[in-house]
mmCIF file of C-alpha atoms in Angstrom:
data_model
loop_
_atom_site.group_PDB
_atom_site.id
_atom_site.type_symbol
_atom_site.label_atom_id
_atom_site.label_comp_id
_atom_site.label_asym_id
_atom_site.label_seq_id
_atom_site.Cartn_x
_atom_site.Cartn_y
_atom_site.Cartn_z
ATOM 1 C CA MET A 9 -19.018 15.602 14.893
ATOM 2 C CA THR A 10 -17.429 13.014 12.553
ATOM 3 C CA THR A 11 -16.576 9.887 14.360
ATOM 4 C CA VAL A 12 -14.394 7.047 13.792
ATOM 5 C CA GLY A 13 -17.361 5.117 12.670
ATOM 6 C CA ASP A 14 -18.167 7.848 10.058
ATOM 7 C CA ILE A 15 -14.861 7.403 8.512
ATOM 8 C CA TYR A 16 -14.707 3.653 8.714
ATOM 9 C CA ASP A 17 -18.281 3.581 7.065
ATOM 10 C CA ALA A 18 -17.067 6.126 4.337
ATOM 11 C CA ILE A 19 -14.194 3.844 3.550
ATOM 12 C CA ASP A 20 -16.362 0.707 3.403
ATOM 13 C CA ALA A 21 -18.495 2.281 0.909
ATOM 14 C CA PHE A 22 -15.516 2.515 -1.857
ATOM 15 C CA ALA A 23 -13.297 -0.120 -0.282
ATOM 16 C CA PRO A 24 -15.498 -2.741 1.316
ATOM 17 C CA PHE A 25 -13.889 -4.313 4.381
ATOM 18 C CA ASP A 26 -15.324 -7.650 3.619
ATOM 19 C CA LYS A 27 -13.194 -7.654 0.555
ATOM 20 C CA ALA A 28 -9.913 -7.880 2.444
ATOM 21 C CA ARG A 29 -8.023 -11.108 2.620
ATOM 22 C CA PRO A 30 -9.209 -13.698 5.261
ATOM 23 C CA THR A 31 -5.911 -13.365 7.078
ATOM 24 C CA ASP A 32 -5.915 -9.565 7.089
ATOM 25 C CA ASN A 33 -6.922 -7.457 10.186
ATOM 26 C CA CYS A 34 -8.535 -4.422 8.719
ATOM 27 C CA GLY A 35 -10.853 -2.094 10.497
ATOM 28 C CA VAL A 36 -10.724 -0.391 13.964
ATOM 29 C CA THR A 37 -7.864 -1.893 15.859
ATOM 30 C CA LEU A 38 -7.963 0.337 18.736
ATOM 31 C CA GLY A 39 -10.532 2.862 20.031
ATOM 32 C CA SER A 40 -14.302 2.892 19.581
ATOM 33 C CA ARG A 41 -16.560 3.832 16.599
ATOM 34 C CA GLY A 42 -18.055 6.507 18.504
ATOM 35 C CA GLN A 43 -14.924 8.448 19.181
ATOM 36 C CA PRO A 44 -14.750 12.090 17.779
ATOM 37 C CA VAL A 45 -12.362 12.884 15.131
ATOM 38 C CA ARG A 46 -11.323 16.472 14.308
ATOM 39 C CA ARG A 47 -7.873 15.770 12.883
ATOM 40 C CA ALA A 48 -6.540 12.491 11.452
ATOM 41 C CA PHE A 49 -3.331 11.404 9.904
ATOM 42 C CA ALA A 50 -3.088 9.095 6.844
ATOM 43 C CA VAL A 51 0.071 6.852 6.900
ATOM 44 C CA VAL A 52 1.509 3.693 5.508
ATOM 45 C CA ASP A 53 2.722 1.987 9.033
ATOM 46 C CA VAL A 54 1.938 3.003 12.540
ATOM 47 C CA THR A 55 5.424 3.618 14.255
ATOM 48 C CA ARG A 56 6.482 5.237 17.606
ATOM 49 C CA ALA A 57 7.405 8.665 15.763
ATOM 50 C CA ILE A 58 4.241 8.814 14.253
ATOM 51 C CA VAL A 59 2.149 8.227 17.255
ATOM 52 C CA ARG A 60 4.337 10.779 18.979
ATOM 53 C CA GLU A 61 3.961 13.201 16.378
ATOM 54 C CA ALA A 62 0.159 12.568 16.310
ATOM 55 C CA ALA A 63 -0.087 13.187 20.075
ATOM 56 C CA ALA A 64 2.092 16.593 19.818
ATOM 57 C CA LYS A 65 -0.348 17.724 17.199
ATOM 58 C CA GLY A 66 -3.766 16.716 18.893
ATOM 59 C CA VAL A 67 -4.500 13.934 16.263
ATOM 60 C CA ASP A 68 -7.548 11.797 17.131
ATOM 61 C CA LEU A 69 -6.949 9.114 14.715
ATOM 62 C CA ILE A 70 -4.207 7.401 12.593
ATOM 63 C CA LEU A 71 -5.533 5.685 9.522
ATOM 64 C CA SER A 72 -2.868 3.410 8.288
ATOM 65 C CA HIS A 73 -2.523 1.028 5.338
ATOM 66 C CA HIS A 74 -0.706 -1.517 7.235
ATOM 67 C CA PRO A 75 -2.805 -2.629 10.403
ATOM 68 C CA ALA A 76 -0.818 -2.022 13.641
ATOM 69 C CA ILE A 77 -2.154 -5.208 15.139
ATOM 70 C CA TYR A 78 -1.884 -8.084 12.638
ATOM 71 C CA ALA A 79 -0.863 -11.444 14.212
ATOM 72 C CA PRO A 80 -2.405 -12.595 17.323
ATOM 73 C CA VAL A 81 -0.999 -10.545 20.279
ATOM 74 C CA ARG A 82 -0.105 -12.084 23.573
ATOM 75 C CA SER A 83 1.238 -8.864 25.162
ATOM 76 C CA ILE A 84 1.676 -5.224 24.311
ATOM 77 C CA ALA A 85 4.787 -3.614 25.721
ATOM 78 C CA ALA A 86 5.195 -0.037 26.494
ATOM 79 C CA GLU A 87 7.425 0.477 23.705
ATOM 80 C CA ASP A 88 4.725 -0.667 21.236
ATOM 81 C CA PRO A 89 3.303 2.023 19.120
ATOM 82 C CA VAL A 90 -0.305 0.705 20.031
ATOM 83 C CA TYR A 91 0.404 1.213 23.532
ATOM 84 C CA GLU A 92 1.459 4.751 23.203
ATOM 85 C CA ALA A 93 -1.677 5.436 20.912
ATOM 86 C CA ALA A 94 -3.751 3.961 23.660
ATOM 87 C CA ARG A 95 -2.096 6.122 26.432
ATOM 88 C CA HIS A 96 -2.736 9.369 24.299
ATOM 89 C CA GLY A 97 -6.385 8.372 23.287
ATOM 90 C CA ILE A 98 -5.507 8.027 19.620
ATOM 91 C CA ALA A 99 -7.783 5.617 17.659
ATOM 92 C CA LEU A 100 -6.330 3.415 14.932
ATOM 93 C CA LEU A 101 -8.028 2.408 11.786
ATOM 94 C CA ALA A 102 -6.508 0.241 9.000
ATOM 95 C CA ALA A 103 -7.716 -0.290 5.393
ATOM 96 C CA HIS A 104 -5.261 -2.617 3.766
ATOM 97 C CA THR A 105 -6.129 -5.396 1.322
ATOM 98 C CA ASN A 106 -9.498 -4.011 0.890
ATOM 99 C CA LEU A 107 -7.949 -0.756 -0.231
ATOM 100 C CA ASP A 108 -5.504 -2.563 -2.401
ATOM 101 C CA VAL A 109 -8.197 -4.225 -4.444
ATOM 102 C CA ALA A 110 -10.731 -1.286 -4.636
ATOM 103 C CA GLY A 111 -11.438 0.580 -7.708
ATOM 104 C CA GLY A 112 -9.397 3.837 -7.446
ATOM 105 C CA GLY A 113 -7.331 2.060 -4.624
ATOM 106 C CA VAL A 114 -3.802 1.404 -4.167
ATOM 107 C CA ASN A 115 -3.122 -0.595 -7.268
ATOM 108 C CA ASP A 116 -5.185 1.462 -9.592
ATOM 109 C CA VAL A 117 -3.445 4.561 -8.366
ATOM 110 C CA TYR A 118 0.065 3.062 -8.885
ATOM 111 C CA LEU A 119 -0.670 1.848 -12.504
ATOM 112 C CA ALA A 120 -2.035 5.278 -13.392
ATOM 113 C CA ALA A 121 1.080 6.887 -12.057
ATOM 114 C CA ILE A 122 3.212 4.546 -14.059
ATOM 115 C CA GLY A 123 1.047 4.874 -17.162
ATOM 116 C CA LEU A 124 -0.203 1.485 -17.579
ATOM 117 C CA GLU A 125 -3.647 0.135 -18.725
ATOM 118 C CA LYS A 126 -5.289 -2.159 -16.239
ATOM 119 C CA LEU A 127 -6.770 -5.176 -18.189
ATOM 120 C CA ALA A 128 -7.811 -7.791 -15.496
ATOM 121 C CA ALA A 129 -7.036 -9.154 -12.073
ATOM 122 C CA VAL A 130 -4.323 -11.719 -12.081
ATOM 123 C CA GLU A 131 -6.084 -15.064 -11.532
ATOM 124 C CA GLY A 132 -5.275 -16.568 -8.083
ATOM 125 C CA THR A 133 -4.515 -13.070 -6.304
ATOM 126 C CA ASP A 134 -7.979 -12.203 -4.993
ATOM 127 C CA GLY A 135 -7.581 -9.055 -6.971
ATOM 128 C CA CYS A 136 -4.250 -7.950 -5.234
ATOM 129 C CA ALA A 137 -2.542 -8.252 -8.436
ATOM 130 C CA ALA A 138 -3.355 -6.595 -11.731
ATOM 131 C CA LEU A 139 -2.536 -7.434 -15.492
ATOM 132 C CA ALA A 140 -1.965 -4.382 -17.457
ATOM 133 C CA ARG A 141 -0.764 -3.364 -20.972
ATOM 134 C CA CYS A 142 2.331 -1.278 -21.359
ATOM 135 C CA PRO A 143 2.255 1.413 -24.172
ATOM 136 C CA GLU A 144 4.996 1.386 -26.633
ATOM 137 C CA SER A 145 6.877 3.893 -24.992
ATOM 138 C CA LEU A 146 7.547 1.760 -21.969
ATOM 139 C CA SER A 147 8.253 -1.282 -23.891
ATOM 140 C CA THR A 148 11.893 -1.832 -22.925
ATOM 141 C CA LEU A 149 12.649 -2.986 -19.239
ATOM 142 C CA SER A 150 15.139 -0.027 -18.825
ATOM 143 C CA VAL A 151 12.672 2.696 -19.630
ATOM 144 C CA LEU A 152 9.833 1.047 -17.590
ATOM 145 C CA ALA A 153 12.261 0.571 -14.822
ATOM 146 C CA GLU A 154 13.175 4.340 -14.741
ATOM 147 C CA ARG A 155 9.468 5.359 -14.847
ATOM 148 C CA VAL A 156 8.741 2.820 -11.861
ATOM 149 C CA ARG A 157 11.828 4.210 -9.857
ATOM 150 C CA ASP A 158 10.726 7.888 -10.309
ATOM 151 C CA CYS A 159 7.031 7.077 -9.353
ATOM 152 C CA ALA A 160 8.423 5.483 -6.059
ATOM 153 C CA GLY A 161 10.801 8.170 -5.300
ATOM 154 C CA LEU A 162 13.616 6.092 -5.190
ATOM 155 C CA PRO A 163 17.387 6.188 -6.014
ATOM 156 C CA CYS A 164 17.321 2.872 -7.740
ATOM 157 C CA VAL A 165 15.086 -0.305 -8.185
ATOM 158 C CA ARG A 166 16.123 -3.896 -8.477
ATOM 159 C CA LEU A 167 15.662 -5.701 -11.771
ATOM 160 C CA VAL A 168 15.966 -9.053 -13.387
ATOM 161 C CA ASP A 169 16.073 -8.770 -17.076
ATOM 162 C CA SER A 170 14.711 -11.729 -19.100
ATOM 163 C CA GLY A 171 15.418 -10.005 -22.544
ATOM 164 C CA ARG A 172 11.727 -9.956 -23.478
ATOM 165 C CA LYS A 173 10.148 -6.790 -24.759
ATOM 166 C CA ILE A 174 7.500 -5.421 -22.247
ATOM 167 C CA LYS A 175 4.007 -5.603 -23.594
ATOM 168 C CA THR A 176 1.979 -6.725 -20.306
ATOM 169 C CA ALA A 177 2.829 -6.238 -16.786
ATOM 170 C CA ALA A 178 1.548 -7.930 -13.527
ATOM 171 C CA VAL A 179 1.465 -5.343 -10.908
ATOM 172 C CA CYS A 180 0.992 -5.769 -7.110
ATOM 173 C CA CYS A 181 1.672 -3.038 -4.768
ATOM 174 C CA GLY A 182 3.428 -3.598 -1.478
ATOM 175 C CA GLY A 183 4.936 -7.223 -1.062
ATOM 176 C CA GLY A 184 3.689 -9.622 -3.967
ATOM 177 C CA ALA A 185 6.257 -11.953 -4.013
ATOM 178 C CA SER A 186 3.796 -14.646 -2.868
ATOM 179 C CA PHE A 187 1.979 -14.163 -6.114
ATOM 180 C CA PHE A 188 5.053 -14.840 -8.224
ATOM 181 C CA GLU A 189 3.785 -18.019 -9.707
ATOM 182 C CA CYS A 190 0.246 -16.359 -10.561
ATOM 183 C CA ALA A 191 2.215 -13.634 -12.334
ATOM 184 C CA VAL A 192 4.145 -16.297 -14.369
ATOM 185 C CA LYS A 193 0.971 -18.050 -15.291
ATOM 186 C CA SER A 194 -0.774 -14.964 -16.482
ATOM 187 C CA GLY A 195 1.760 -14.534 -19.285
ATOM 188 C CA ALA A 196 3.055 -11.020 -18.218
ATOM 189 C CA ASP A 197 6.420 -10.029 -19.527
ATOM 190 C CA VAL A 198 7.192 -8.286 -16.240
ATOM 191 C CA PHE A 199 6.206 -8.338 -12.681
ATOM 192 C CA ILE A 200 6.362 -5.341 -10.814
ATOM 193 C CA SER A 201 5.770 -5.479 -6.948
ATOM 194 C CA GLY A 202 8.196 -5.548 -3.919
ATOM 195 C CA ASP A 203 10.129 -7.780 -1.376
ATOM 196 C CA PHE A 204 11.303 -10.261 -3.941
ATOM 197 C CA ARG A 205 13.762 -12.838 -2.516
ATOM 198 C CA HIS A 206 16.770 -14.419 -4.497
ATOM 199 C CA ASN A 207 14.873 -17.506 -5.314
ATOM 200 C CA HIS A 208 12.216 -15.380 -7.302
ATOM 201 C CA ALA A 209 15.072 -13.856 -9.238
ATOM 202 C CA ALA A 210 16.471 -17.043 -10.217
ATOM 203 C CA ASP A 211 13.101 -18.646 -11.127
ATOM 204 C CA ALA A 212 12.229 -15.337 -13.129
ATOM 205 C CA LEU A 213 15.410 -15.689 -15.205
ATOM 206 C CA ARG A 214 14.724 -19.387 -15.750
ATOM 207 C CA LEU A 215 11.101 -18.864 -16.777
ATOM 208 C CA GLY A 216 11.589 -15.895 -18.721
ATOM 209 C CA ILE A 217 9.949 -13.060 -17.051
ATOM 210 C CA SER A 218 11.398 -9.818 -15.823
ATOM 211 C CA LEU A 219 11.195 -8.548 -12.551
ATOM 212 C CA ILE A 220 11.038 -5.014 -11.095
ATOM 213 C CA ASP A 221 11.441 -4.703 -7.299
ATOM 214 C CA ALA A 222 10.406 -0.991 -6.317
ATOM 215 C CA GLY A 223 10.117 -1.606 -2.553
ATOM 216 C CA HIS A 224 7.018 -2.314 -0.289
ATOM 217 C CA TYR A 225 6.429 1.114 1.233
ATOM 218 C CA GLU A 226 7.434 2.872 -1.855
ATOM 219 C CA THR A 227 4.816 1.245 -4.002
ATOM 220 C CA GLU A 228 1.955 1.805 -1.531
ATOM 221 C CA ARG A 229 2.568 5.452 -0.499
ATOM 222 C CA LEU A 230 0.951 7.029 -3.470
ATOM 223 C CA ILE A 231 -2.401 6.154 -2.265
ATOM 224 C CA LEU A 232 -2.003 8.581 0.724
ATOM 225 C CA ASP A 233 -2.758 11.707 -0.967
ATOM 226 C CA PRO A 234 -5.763 10.674 -3.026
ATOM 227 C CA LEU A 235 -7.104 9.083 0.156
ATOM 228 C CA ILE A 236 -6.734 12.402 2.043
ATOM 229 C CA ALA A 237 -8.372 14.451 -0.772
ATOM 230 C CA ARG A 238 -11.438 11.954 -0.904
ATOM 231 C CA LEU A 239 -11.976 11.742 2.804
ATOM 232 C CA GLY A 240 -11.368 15.567 2.905
ATOM 233 C CA ARG A 241 -14.185 16.036 0.599
ATOM 234 C CA LEU A 242 -16.589 13.709 2.623
ATOM 235 C CA PHE A 243 -15.472 15.244 5.992
ATOM 236 C CA PRO A 244 -14.759 19.028 5.603
ATOM 237 C CA ASP A 245 -14.879 19.368 9.606
ATOM 238 C CA VAL A 246 -11.923 16.778 9.787
ATOM 239 C CA ALA A 247 -8.219 17.863 8.856
ATOM 240 C CA PHE A 248 -6.705 14.961 7.140
ATOM 241 C CA GLU A 249 -2.857 15.062 6.641
ATOM 242 C CA ARG A 250 0.191 13.186 6.040
ATOM 243 C CA ALA A 251 2.554 12.798 9.040
ATOM 244 C CA GLU A 252 5.898 14.420 8.778
ATOM 245 C CA THR A 253 7.466 11.313 10.443
ATOM 246 C CA ASP A 254 6.075 8.680 7.862
ATOM 247 C CA ARG A 255 9.001 7.808 5.940
ATOM 248 C CA PRO A 256 10.270 4.522 4.494
ATOM 249 C CA ILE A 257 11.565 1.992 7.053
ATOM 250 C CA PHE A 258 14.399 1.044 4.526
ATOM 251 C CA GLN A 259 16.856 3.547 3.738
ATOM 252 C CA TYR A 260 19.215 3.653 0.872
ATOM 253 C CA ALA A 261 23.017 4.514 0.983
ATOM 254 C CA VAL A 262 24.063 5.984 -2.372
#
């Protein structure tokens, strides 16, 4: 019988948990390593809707990208997804920045989907951002933005156009705005990430680097299907699947 610990160890083999950023809270955040797993969800966030779906379907483990417990917790209310998961005996396991930086992890899957060639990690980002070469077919911002939009499954993306031809891109899945200065120093022509603020847009225009904001959730969810396939091969006795209720928290009115 496969256990939570078995799945943790399997992830640790290709996305070592000790490679997570120091402030991250990866690993088993609820339950025990010895807990049996017959059915598991792979999701981006742990929400009440997902926990309720998991309970209704007899799911034993929710494997999330974002940790359900992140900052120091002083109390857990009945409305908290962690409370509901505990009440139903559902274990929680998070693979966050360790999966971002892993070979074949979140960033690599996203780069491949867009059609960019990874060159190196962006200095100062602990591997969370990559510098990539853009093919000639994606050398204009409008065309690259359309590709990013389509990969993210979005109706639109936000842009800052510096007017430069796109030869290299700094790419950070999720919220990479804190690495803005690192992206600028890398010499990239465009920085593709999510969660940019107005000041980043103004600075980008002033410094001559383009921005593509494709959302936080949308740039990370592409890892779920490859992760499910990989774990499914390792543990054929476990049904790994997406949750029907796993959807972006931000919605678009178009």
